Short mmCIF file of C-alpha atoms (C1' of nucleotides) in Angstrom, two decimals:
data_model
loop_
_atom_site.label_atom_id
_atom_site.label_comp_id
_atom_site.label_asym_id
_atom_site.label_seq_id
_atom_site.Cartn_x
_atom_site.Cartn_y
_atom_site.Cartn_z
CA MET P 1 111.06 123.32 106.29
CA LEU P 2 114.06 123.32 108.57
CA GLN P 3 114.97 120.21 110.49
CA ILE P 4 114.07 120.32 114.14
CA ASN P 5 117.45 119.07 115.31
CA TYR P 6 119.19 121.64 113.16
CA ILE P 7 117.07 124.31 114.78
CA ARG P 8 117.90 123.07 118.26
CA ASP P 9 121.63 123.05 117.57
CA ASN P 10 121.88 126.31 115.66
CA LYS P 11 119.39 128.60 117.26
CA ALA P 12 121.54 131.73 117.34
CA THR P 13 122.81 131.32 113.78
CA ILE P 14 119.32 130.83 112.44
CA VAL P 15 118.01 133.93 114.14
CA LYS P 16 120.95 135.92 112.82
CA LEU P 17 120.64 134.67 109.25
CA LEU P 18 116.86 134.96 109.08
CA ALA P 19 117.25 138.61 110.04
CA ILE P 20 118.80 139.01 106.57
CA LYS P 21 115.43 137.90 105.21
CA ASN P 22 113.84 140.47 107.51
CA PHE P 23 112.31 137.68 109.50
CA ASP P 24 112.41 137.81 113.27
CA ALA P 25 112.74 134.19 114.33
CA SER P 26 113.66 134.63 117.98
CA ILE P 27 110.22 134.05 119.48
CA ILE P 28 109.03 131.33 117.14
CA ILE P 29 112.22 129.33 117.60
CA ASP P 30 111.76 129.25 121.34
CA GLU P 31 108.18 128.15 120.82
CA ILE P 32 109.34 125.41 118.49
CA ILE P 33 111.96 124.08 120.87
CA ASN P 34 109.49 124.21 123.72
CA LEU P 35 106.91 122.27 121.73
CA ASP P 36 109.52 119.74 120.72
CA ASP P 37 110.49 119.20 124.35
CA ARG P 38 106.89 118.52 125.17
CA ARG P 39 106.61 116.26 122.17
CA LYS P 40 109.50 114.16 123.38
CA SER P 41 108.29 113.77 126.93
CA THR P 42 104.76 112.95 125.85
CA GLN P 43 106.06 110.45 123.35
CA LYS P 44 108.06 108.77 126.09
CA GLU P 45 105.02 108.48 128.34
CA LEU P 46 102.96 107.08 125.50
CA ASP P 47 105.62 104.58 124.47
CA ASP P 48 105.98 103.33 128.03
CA SER P 49 102.26 102.84 128.41
CA LEU P 50 102.00 101.04 125.09
CA ALA P 51 104.96 98.86 125.96
CA LYS P 52 103.16 97.73 129.11
CA SER P 53 99.94 96.91 127.34
CA ASN P 54 101.79 95.09 124.55
CA LYS P 55 103.43 92.95 127.14
CA LEU P 56 100.12 92.20 128.79
CA ALA P 57 98.48 91.29 125.50
CA LYS P 58 101.18 88.74 124.86
CA GLU P 59 100.75 87.28 128.31
CA ILE P 60 97.01 86.97 127.80
CA GLY P 61 97.63 84.83 124.76
CA GLY P 62 99.79 82.55 126.90
CA PHE P 63 97.23 82.39 129.71
CA TYR P 64 94.50 81.25 127.37
CA LYS P 65 96.71 78.58 125.88
CA THR P 66 97.50 77.19 129.29
CA GLY P 67 93.91 77.52 130.46
CA GLN P 68 94.58 80.13 133.17
CA ARG P 69 91.35 82.02 132.65
CA ASP P 70 91.42 84.00 135.88
CA LYS P 71 94.85 85.43 135.20
CA ALA P 72 93.75 86.28 131.68
CA GLU P 73 90.72 88.20 132.92
CA ASP P 74 92.88 90.13 135.38
CA ALA P 75 95.35 91.09 132.71
CA LYS P 76 92.52 92.15 130.42
CA ALA P 77 91.23 94.59 132.98
CA GLN P 78 94.68 96.08 133.47
CA SER P 79 95.22 96.35 129.76
CA SER P 80 91.92 98.17 129.24
CA GLU P 81 93.01 100.75 131.75
CA LEU P 82 96.35 101.26 130.06
CA LYS P 83 94.59 101.57 126.77
CA PHE P 84 92.50 104.40 128.11
CA ILE P 85 95.59 106.28 129.30
CA ALA P 86 97.33 105.70 125.99
CA LYS P 87 94.34 107.14 124.16
CA GLU P 88 94.58 110.37 126.10
CA LEU P 89 98.32 110.60 125.60
CA GLU P 90 97.87 110.02 121.91
CA GLN P 91 95.50 112.93 121.64
CA LYS P 92 97.84 115.12 123.60
CA LEU P 93 100.74 114.15 121.39
CA ASP P 94 98.70 114.77 118.29
CA THR P 95 97.86 118.29 119.41
CA ILE P 96 101.50 119.03 120.17
CA VAL P 97 102.77 117.65 116.88
CA THR P 98 100.19 119.61 114.90
CA GLY P 99 101.15 122.77 116.73
CA LEU P 100 104.82 122.07 116.14
CA ASN P 101 104.34 121.52 112.42
CA ASP P 102 102.30 124.68 112.09
CA LYS P 103 105.20 126.63 113.57
CA LEU P 104 107.84 124.83 111.53
CA ILE P 105 106.00 125.62 108.32
CA GLU P 106 106.08 129.31 109.14
CA LEU P 107 109.87 129.37 109.25
CA PRO P 108 111.44 130.38 105.94
CA ASN P 109 114.62 128.79 104.68
CA VAL P 110 117.81 130.21 106.12
CA PRO P 111 119.68 132.33 103.60
CA HIS P 112 123.23 131.51 102.56
CA GLU P 113 125.84 133.69 104.24
CA SER P 114 126.61 135.46 100.97
CA VAL P 115 123.08 136.85 100.69
CA PRO P 116 123.13 140.64 101.08
CA ARG P 117 120.73 142.47 103.34
CA GLY P 118 117.97 144.43 101.72
CA ASN P 119 114.27 144.96 101.34
CA SER P 120 113.49 144.89 97.64
CA ASP P 121 114.92 144.21 94.21
CA GLU P 122 116.68 147.56 94.43
CA ASP P 123 118.99 146.08 97.04
CA ASN P 124 120.01 143.08 94.96
CA GLU P 125 123.72 142.74 94.37
CA LEU P 126 124.81 143.19 90.76
CA LEU P 127 127.40 140.53 90.00
CA TYR P 128 128.21 141.34 86.41
CA GLU P 129 126.82 142.66 83.20
CA GLU P 130 127.62 141.19 79.83
CA GLY P 131 126.98 141.90 76.16
CA THR P 132 126.40 145.18 74.44
CA ILE P 133 123.23 147.15 74.63
CA PRO P 134 122.11 147.71 71.05
CA LYS P 135 121.68 151.17 69.61
CA LEU P 136 118.27 151.15 67.99
CA TYR P 137 117.22 153.32 65.11
CA LYS P 138 115.13 156.28 66.11
CA ASP P 139 111.71 154.87 65.26
CA ALA P 140 112.29 151.68 67.24
CA ILE P 141 109.15 150.37 68.92
CA PRO P 142 108.38 148.07 71.86
CA HIS P 143 107.71 144.39 71.25
CA TRP P 144 103.92 144.57 71.55
CA GLU P 145 103.86 146.95 68.62
CA LEU P 146 106.33 144.83 66.69
CA ALA P 147 104.15 141.82 67.44
CA SER P 148 101.16 143.34 65.73
CA ARG P 149 103.15 144.99 62.93
CA TYR P 150 104.46 141.56 61.86
CA GLY P 151 101.36 139.64 62.90
CA ILE P 152 103.24 137.20 65.13
CA ILE P 153 101.55 137.60 68.52
CA ASP P 154 97.89 138.52 69.01
CA PHE P 155 97.04 139.81 72.47
CA ASP P 156 93.54 140.96 71.58
CA LEU P 157 92.63 137.58 70.23
CA GLY P 158 93.83 136.04 73.48
CA SER P 159 91.64 138.44 75.43
CA LYS P 160 88.67 137.49 73.32
CA VAL P 161 89.13 133.78 73.67
CA THR P 162 90.40 133.63 77.24
CA GLY P 163 91.36 136.90 78.88
CA ALA P 164 94.25 139.26 79.40
CA GLY P 165 97.59 137.55 79.73
CA PHE P 166 96.81 134.67 77.39
CA PRO P 167 98.16 135.68 73.97
CA PHE P 168 98.08 133.76 70.72
CA TYR P 169 101.38 133.25 68.96
CA LYS P 170 101.04 132.76 65.25
CA GLY P 171 103.06 132.26 62.11
CA LYS P 172 106.70 133.10 62.71
CA GLY P 173 105.83 134.02 66.29
CA ALA P 174 104.68 130.49 67.02
CA ARG P 175 107.62 129.06 65.13
CA LEU P 176 110.04 131.24 67.06
CA GLN P 177 108.63 129.92 70.32
CA ARG P 178 108.94 126.35 69.17
CA ALA P 179 112.50 127.00 68.02
CA LEU P 180 113.47 128.47 71.36
CA ILE P 181 111.99 125.53 73.25
CA ASN P 182 113.90 123.05 71.15
CA PHE P 183 117.07 125.09 71.38
CA PHE P 184 116.88 125.25 75.18
CA LEU P 185 116.10 121.56 75.51
CA ASP P 186 118.93 120.55 73.20
CA GLU P 187 121.38 122.71 75.09
CA ALA P 188 120.36 121.02 78.35
CA LEU P 189 120.65 117.57 76.79
CA ASP P 190 124.20 118.48 75.77
CA GLN P 191 124.86 119.13 79.44
CA GLY P 192 123.68 115.66 80.36
CA TYR P 193 120.15 116.36 81.51
CA LEU P 194 117.31 113.86 81.21
CA GLU P 195 114.27 115.25 79.45
CA TYR P 196 110.81 114.95 80.98
CA GLN P 197 107.33 115.96 79.90
CA PRO P 198 105.51 116.43 83.18
CA PRO P 199 101.81 116.65 83.98
CA LEU P 200 100.60 120.24 84.03
CA LEU P 201 98.30 119.66 86.97
CA ILE P 202 99.46 118.63 90.40
CA ASN P 203 97.87 117.54 93.65
CA SER P 204 98.23 119.38 96.93
CA ASP P 205 100.92 117.04 98.30
CA SER P 206 103.15 118.11 95.43
CA GLY P 207 102.35 121.77 95.94
CA TYR P 208 103.27 121.38 99.55
CA GLY P 209 106.47 119.46 98.75
CA THR P 210 108.12 122.25 96.80
CA GLY P 211 106.71 124.98 98.99
CA GLN P 212 104.01 126.57 96.80
CA LEU P 213 101.53 125.47 99.43
CA PRO P 214 100.48 126.75 101.81
CA ASP P 215 102.54 129.87 101.18
CA LYS P 216 101.45 130.89 97.69
CA GLU P 217 98.11 129.22 97.36
CA GLY P 218 96.49 132.23 95.70
CA GLN P 219 99.10 132.30 92.94
CA MET P 220 98.07 129.01 91.44
CA TYR P 221 95.01 128.24 89.37
CA TYR P 222 92.95 125.72 91.25
CA ILE P 223 90.55 123.14 89.85
CA GLY P 224 88.18 122.61 92.75
CA GLU P 225 86.20 119.88 91.08
CA ASP P 226 89.19 117.57 91.12
CA ASN P 227 91.27 119.24 93.80
CA LEU P 228 94.20 119.89 91.46
CA TYR P 229 96.39 122.89 90.74
CA LEU P 230 97.83 124.10 87.44
CA ILE P 231 101.58 124.17 87.72
CA PRO P 232 103.25 127.59 88.07
CA THR P 233 106.51 125.98 86.94
CA ALA P 234 107.76 122.54 85.94
CA GLU P 235 109.84 122.63 89.11
CA VAL P 236 106.81 121.33 90.98
CA PRO P 237 106.15 118.05 89.13
CA ILE P 238 109.82 117.44 88.33
CA THR P 239 111.08 117.88 91.89
CA ASN P 240 108.15 115.95 93.34
CA ILE P 241 109.24 112.90 91.38
CA TYR P 242 111.53 112.42 94.36
CA ARG P 243 108.98 112.92 97.10
CA ASN P 244 109.37 110.12 99.66
CA VAL P 245 112.33 108.71 97.82
CA ILE P 246 115.59 107.45 99.28
CA LEU P 247 118.40 107.75 96.76
CA LYS P 248 121.81 106.15 96.67
CA GLU P 249 124.82 108.40 96.92
CA SER P 250 125.85 107.20 93.47
CA ASP P 251 122.62 108.60 92.01
CA PHE P 252 123.98 112.12 92.33
CA PRO P 253 123.81 114.39 90.53
CA ILE P 254 120.31 113.96 89.20
CA LYS P 255 119.83 116.33 86.30
CA ASN P 256 116.36 116.75 84.84
CA VAL P 257 115.04 119.17 82.28
CA ALA P 258 111.46 119.80 81.27
CA TYR P 259 109.61 122.08 78.96
CA SER P 260 106.16 123.05 80.17
CA ASN P 261 103.47 125.62 80.06
CA CYS P 262 103.32 127.57 83.28
CA PHE P 263 100.20 129.10 84.77
CA ARG P 264 100.19 131.96 87.24
CA ARG P 265 97.29 133.97 88.48
CA GLU P 266 99.53 136.95 89.22
CA ALA P 267 96.85 138.21 91.54
CA GLY P 268 97.26 141.86 92.37
CA SER P 269 100.08 142.56 89.97
CA TYR P 270 98.44 144.74 87.34
CA GLY P 271 100.13 147.95 86.31
CA LYS P 272 102.76 149.49 84.13
CA ASP P 273 105.20 146.60 83.94
CA VAL P 274 102.76 144.06 82.64
CA ARG P 275 102.36 145.17 79.05
CA GLY P 276 102.82 142.79 76.19
CA LEU P 277 104.85 139.75 77.08
CA ASN P 278 106.26 141.15 80.29
CA ARG P 279 103.88 139.30 82.55
CA LEU P 280 101.47 136.59 81.43
CA HIS P 281 99.09 134.15 83.03
CA GLN P 282 100.26 131.38 80.76
CA PHE P 283 103.76 131.13 79.41
CA ASP P 284 106.36 128.63 78.29
CA LYS P 285 109.48 127.71 80.14
CA VAL P 286 112.26 125.19 80.06
CA GLU P 287 113.24 124.32 83.59
CA ILE P 288 116.34 122.57 84.87
CA VAL P 289 116.24 120.70 88.17
CA GLN P 290 119.10 119.05 89.99
CA ILE P 291 119.18 116.87 93.07
CA GLN P 292 122.60 116.93 94.64
CA HIS P 293 124.69 115.79 97.55
CA PRO P 294 124.72 118.48 100.27
CA ASN P 295 128.46 118.95 99.89
CA LYS P 296 128.18 119.72 96.23
CA SER P 297 125.07 121.81 95.87
CA TYR P 298 126.78 125.19 95.80
CA GLU P 299 129.28 124.00 93.26
CA THR P 300 126.31 122.82 91.21
CA LEU P 301 124.52 126.13 91.61
CA GLU P 302 127.52 127.88 90.05
CA LEU P 303 127.52 125.42 87.14
CA MET P 304 123.83 125.98 86.54
CA LYS P 305 124.40 129.72 86.64
CA GLU P 306 127.12 129.36 84.03
CA GLN P 307 124.88 127.15 81.91
CA ILE P 308 122.19 129.81 81.84
CA ALA P 309 124.69 132.55 81.01
CA SER P 310 125.83 130.48 78.06
CA LEU P 311 122.30 130.35 76.65
CA LEU P 312 122.00 134.12 76.76
CA ARG P 313 125.40 134.52 75.11
CA LYS P 314 124.36 132.25 72.29
CA LEU P 315 121.22 134.29 71.83
CA GLU P 316 123.43 137.41 71.77
CA LEU P 317 121.33 139.15 74.37
CA PRO P 318 122.82 141.68 76.78
CA PHE P 319 122.22 140.48 80.29
CA ARG P 320 123.16 140.99 83.90
CA VAL P 321 123.28 138.66 86.86
CA VAL P 322 122.22 139.66 90.34
CA ARG P 323 122.34 137.94 93.67
CA LEU P 324 119.00 138.41 95.39
CA CYS P 325 119.01 140.25 98.67
CA GLY P 326 117.33 138.82 101.75
CA GLY P 327 114.12 140.75 101.21
CA ASP P 328 113.75 139.58 97.63
CA LEU P 329 114.66 135.97 98.28
CA SER P 330 111.81 133.49 98.21
CA PHE P 331 110.51 131.68 101.28
CA THR P 332 112.13 128.42 100.23
CA SER P 333 115.43 129.57 98.78
CA ALA P 334 118.82 129.84 100.45
CA LEU P 335 120.52 131.56 97.54
CA THR P 336 119.12 132.79 94.25
CA TYR P 337 120.70 134.36 91.20
CA ASP P 338 118.47 136.24 88.81
CA PHE P 339 119.26 136.76 85.16
CA GLU P 340 117.87 139.83 83.46
CA VAL P 341 118.05 140.69 79.79
CA TYR P 342 117.95 144.19 78.48
CA SER P 343 114.96 144.92 76.33
CA ALA P 344 116.16 147.88 74.36
CA ALA P 345 112.95 149.56 73.23
CA GLN P 346 111.29 149.40 76.64
CA LYS P 347 114.68 150.32 78.08
CA MET P 348 114.08 147.79 80.83
CA TRP P 349 115.84 144.85 82.40
CA LEU P 350 113.54 141.84 82.30
CA GLU P 351 113.99 138.81 84.56
CA VAL P 352 114.30 135.71 82.40
CA SER P 353 115.74 133.22 84.83
CA SER P 354 116.03 132.53 88.47
CA VAL P 355 118.37 129.83 89.66
CA SER P 356 118.24 128.72 93.27
CA ASN P 357 119.66 126.37 95.82
CA PHE P 358 117.03 125.28 98.31
CA GLU P 359 119.52 123.19 100.26
CA ASN P 360 117.43 120.65 102.19
CA PHE P 361 114.40 122.87 102.72
CA GLN P 362 112.27 121.27 100.02
CA ALA P 363 113.86 117.88 100.66
CA ASN P 364 112.78 117.97 104.28
CA ARG P 365 109.22 118.74 103.27
CA MET P 366 109.06 115.94 100.80
CA LYS P 367 111.31 113.48 102.60
CA LEU P 368 113.81 113.31 99.78
CA ARG P 369 116.77 111.48 101.23
CA PHE P 370 119.84 109.48 100.33
CA LYS P 371 121.93 106.86 102.06
CA ASP P 372 125.37 108.09 102.94
CA LYS P 373 128.50 105.94 103.15
CA ASN P 374 127.58 104.77 106.64
CA GLY P 375 124.13 103.73 105.54
CA LYS P 376 122.45 106.66 107.26
CA SER P 377 119.56 108.52 105.66
CA LYS P 378 120.24 112.18 105.04
CA LEU P 379 118.32 114.89 103.25
CA ALA P 380 119.43 115.71 99.72
CA HIS P 381 119.72 119.21 98.30
CA THR P 382 117.45 120.47 95.55
CA LEU P 383 118.20 123.14 92.97
CA ASN P 384 116.43 124.54 89.99
CA GLY P 385 116.57 127.26 87.42
CA SER P 386 114.81 128.54 84.36
CA ALA P 387 116.71 127.81 81.20
CA LEU P 388 114.87 129.77 80.10
CA ALA P 389 111.48 131.46 80.40
CA LEU P 390 110.27 132.29 76.91
CA PRO P 391 108.14 135.43 76.82
CA ARG P 392 110.71 137.96 77.95
CA ILE P 393 113.37 136.36 75.81
CA VAL P 394 111.02 136.83 72.87
CA ALA P 395 110.35 140.42 73.95
CA ALA P 396 114.07 141.21 74.10
CA LEU P 397 114.82 139.43 70.83
CA LEU P 398 112.11 141.36 69.03
CA GLU P 399 113.08 144.71 70.44
CA ASN P 400 116.85 144.40 70.30
CA ASN P 401 117.03 142.84 66.87
CA GLN P 402 114.57 145.09 65.09
CA THR P 403 115.85 146.74 61.91
CA GLN P 404 114.18 148.68 59.13
CA GLU P 405 113.99 145.40 57.20
CA GLY P 406 112.58 143.28 59.99
CA ILE P 407 113.61 141.34 63.05
CA VAL P 408 116.88 139.49 62.72
CA ILE P 409 117.06 136.00 64.19
CA PRO P 410 120.31 135.28 66.06
CA GLU P 411 122.68 132.87 64.38
CA ALA P 412 122.32 130.12 66.99
CA LEU P 413 118.56 129.88 66.46
CA ARG P 414 118.43 129.78 62.69
CA SER P 415 118.79 126.06 62.35
CA TYR P 416 115.73 125.80 64.58
CA THR P 417 113.57 128.56 63.09
CA LYS P 418 114.49 127.79 59.47
CA PHE P 419 114.16 131.52 58.78
CA ASP P 420 116.49 134.37 59.62
CA LEU P 421 114.22 137.37 59.43
CA ILE P 422 110.72 138.23 60.60
CA ASN P 423 109.26 140.73 58.17
"C1'" G U 1 79.60 108.16 84.27
"C1'" G U 2 78.17 102.50 85.50
"C1'" A U 3 79.95 97.58 87.38
"C1'" G U 4 83.73 94.70 89.53
"C1'" A U 5 88.73 93.58 91.54
"C1'" G U 6 92.73 95.29 94.13
"C1'" U U 7 96.59 98.40 97.27
"C1'" U U 8 101.84 94.08 101.92
"C1'" G U 9 109.34 95.66 102.55
"C1'" G U 10 113.78 98.19 96.43
"C1'" C U 11 110.76 94.67 93.17
"C1'" A U 12 107.76 90.13 92.78
"C1'" G U 13 104.71 87.68 96.11
"C1'" A U 14 102.83 84.58 100.79
"C1'" G U 15 100.17 85.67 104.93
"C1'" U U 16 92.26 86.01 107.04
"C1'" G U 17 92.51 87.50 114.96
"C1'" G U 18 97.71 85.91 119.27
"C1'" U U 19 105.72 85.68 119.57
"C1'" C U 20 104.11 88.81 112.10
"C1'" G U 21 108.07 93.99 110.95
"C1'" A U 22 105.96 90.11 108.25
"C1'" A U 23 107.54 83.45 104.62
"C1'" U U 24 109.82 82.79 99.91
"C1'" G U 25 112.19 84.46 95.43
"C1'" C U 26 114.77 88.38 92.94
"C1'" G U 27 117.69 92.58 93.72
"C1'" G U 28 121.43 95.20 97.12
"C1'" U U 29 125.74 94.76 100.53
"C1'" G U 30 129.84 91.90 102.79
"C1'" G U 31 132.51 87.33 102.61
"C1'" U U 32 134.34 82.24 100.86
"C1'" C U 33 136.18 80.25 96.33
"C1'" U U 34 139.02 82.52 91.84
"C1'" U U 35 144.92 85.40 88.68
"C1'" G U 36 140.37 88.45 87.97
"C1'" A U 37 135.25 87.88 86.87
"C1'" A U 38 130.91 84.83 86.50
"C1'" A U 39 128.56 80.79 88.89
"C1'" A U 40 127.96 78.45 93.52
"C1'" C U 41 127.89 78.78 98.74
"C1'" C U 42 127.65 81.61 103.56
"C1'" A U 43 126.13 85.93 106.04
"C1'" U U 44 123.59 90.36 105.96
"C1'" U U 45 119.83 93.67 104.06
"C1'" G U 46 113.10 98.65 105.61
"C1'" A U 47 111.66 103.59 107.62
"C1'" U U 48 110.60 107.09 111.51
"C1'" C U 49 110.58 108.58 116.63
"C1'" C U 50 112.11 108.13 121.91
"C1'" U U 51 116.06 106.53 125.20
"C1'" U U 52 121.58 105.41 125.95
"C1'" C U 53 128.47 108.10 125.90
"C1'" G U 54 128.14 103.22 123.64
"C1'" C U 55 126.26 98.13 123.74
"C1'" G U 56 121.41 97.94 123.84
"C1'" G U 57 116.22 98.88 124.94
"C1'" G U 58 111.25 100.80 123.73
"C1'" A U 59 107.30 102.75 120.35
"C1'" U U 60 105.01 103.32 115.56
"C1'" C U 61 104.46 101.99 110.36
"C1'" C U 62 101.37 96.13 105.79
"C1'" A U 63 97.50 102.85 100.82
"C1'" A U 64 95.41 107.00 104.43
"C1'" G U 65 92.12 108.00 108.52
"C1'" G U 66 88.76 106.08 112.10
"C1'" G U 67 86.38 101.77 114.74
"C1'" U U 68 85.79 96.62 117.13
"C1'" U U 69 89.20 93.64 120.48
"C1'" C U 70 93.18 92.25 126.12
"C1'" G U 71 95.49 91.62 121.13
"C1'" A U 72 94.48 93.60 113.94
"C1'" A U 73 98.39 93.06 107.86
"C1'" U U 74 94.09 89.86 108.99
"C1'" C U 75 87.23 91.95 111.05
"C1'" C U 76 84.05 96.76 110.28
"C1'" C U 77 83.47 102.00 108.36
"C1'" U U 78 85.23 106.32 105.48
"C1'" U U 79 88.57 108.35 101.90
"C1'" A U 80 92.34 108.20 98.16
"C1'" C U 81 94.61 105.67 94.39
"C1'" U U 82 95.38 101.54 90.80
"C1'" C U 83 93.56 97.83 87.47
"C1'" U U 84 89.63 95.26 84.40
"C1'" C U 85 84.99 95.51 81.67
"C1'" C U 86 81.04 98.79 79.72
"C1'" G U 87 79.88 103.90 78.11
"C1'" C U 88 82.08 108.43 76.20
"C1'" C U 89 86.29 110.30 73.79
"C1'" A U 90 91.87 112.86 71.64
#
RNA sequence: GGAGAGUUGGCAGAGUGGUCGAAUGCGGUGGUCUUGAAAACCAUUGAUCCUUCGCGGGAUCCAAGGGUUCGAAUCCCUUACUCUCCGCCA
């Protein structure tokens, strides 16, 4: 959510930048400013009327003490009248504020100036590509076939027990997952992150705080009985730690990391790209979250980007980094880099990480602030990134590292897996 | 699931209808003292909104929402959450 004063002061810029996201803000911004004007004037009227009746109430107390009953009765009558007016003004104000919030929630975050125009992932800007794409032997097979050949992931069993998109990992498959999780967490700890194990279910306030609600309600599993949602990413619980929190400037940067299961309904996304591990309803992810001073958030975003690149290097996976175009950028993000690894048998680039700066968009929703040098409260900036999402990493590792003898585990992982070949 | 107790400022904890945005302690900040620090002492220390160039002024907030009253942290209702005991259970 954008700040109302920011909107008032930067109307033209916002309209211009939101056009990059293919969002026409011109009308809604005028509506917002208009509503805010009405909010202010109504508030003033209400405050004045309350001020009068507060004054009267105090006088009444005095009248009773000094035994001036008549004066007290007079003042009471006046006060009742004021109260009636205040009641009406309150209702009016309430209607205006609700209307204003409804409009504010519809406004997406303003993209960073470096975000390219575009409609879909085809218009994303390729920043660089790194690593070498492996040359596979001629009978190389995609990961879902490797998974069953070596008995390490069982999709059918998942379908039986739960449904499509909920695989079982077993034997070396399960151990590989566990190794990757520990590897990712340890790498983050080396970078100074604090490890969390968050709840996997969240309430609606939290969903609203990070922007999943009301925008992407249908993407989360919902437990109606208890009014809770399964988390689509650890970003939600980890960032919401700071909902309604006022930090000190010296608290920055806050660096948190969490491993969690992630649950996504992926409604309406069935089709060719969802085979095997490519798209699941439940998957594992290590997520990094930072809360930063507004002046330093872009610097931090670059560091997080570099941190993620380093993980992929250590895993010896060929990858590329893209800057998302306006059309592909999420509702809440100002700037997002996607990391994609090349999965050699599918001959496809698979997104394994998304690292974003939300600036103060999430912070404004959840009232995450800090005291600046002058003692003023200001909104902090929030950032997060996957480091990394497991399934597609596993897919790429299996496909790229397959040999006639089996699947070779990259050097960096062997101390975690305690085996160097899946065969 | 059953029964009971509770929710007050960063924390602890007073406050049961009238000048209470809220005692007190701790913590935080600034200062005095000190070579420096600690201790001690002094001062200061919540958030949001409106208004003002500024000084300042006004409004709201004691879990949330509603009600009673001229006036509510205090009384009533609803909801959420927390704790204790019992039951169940990893």
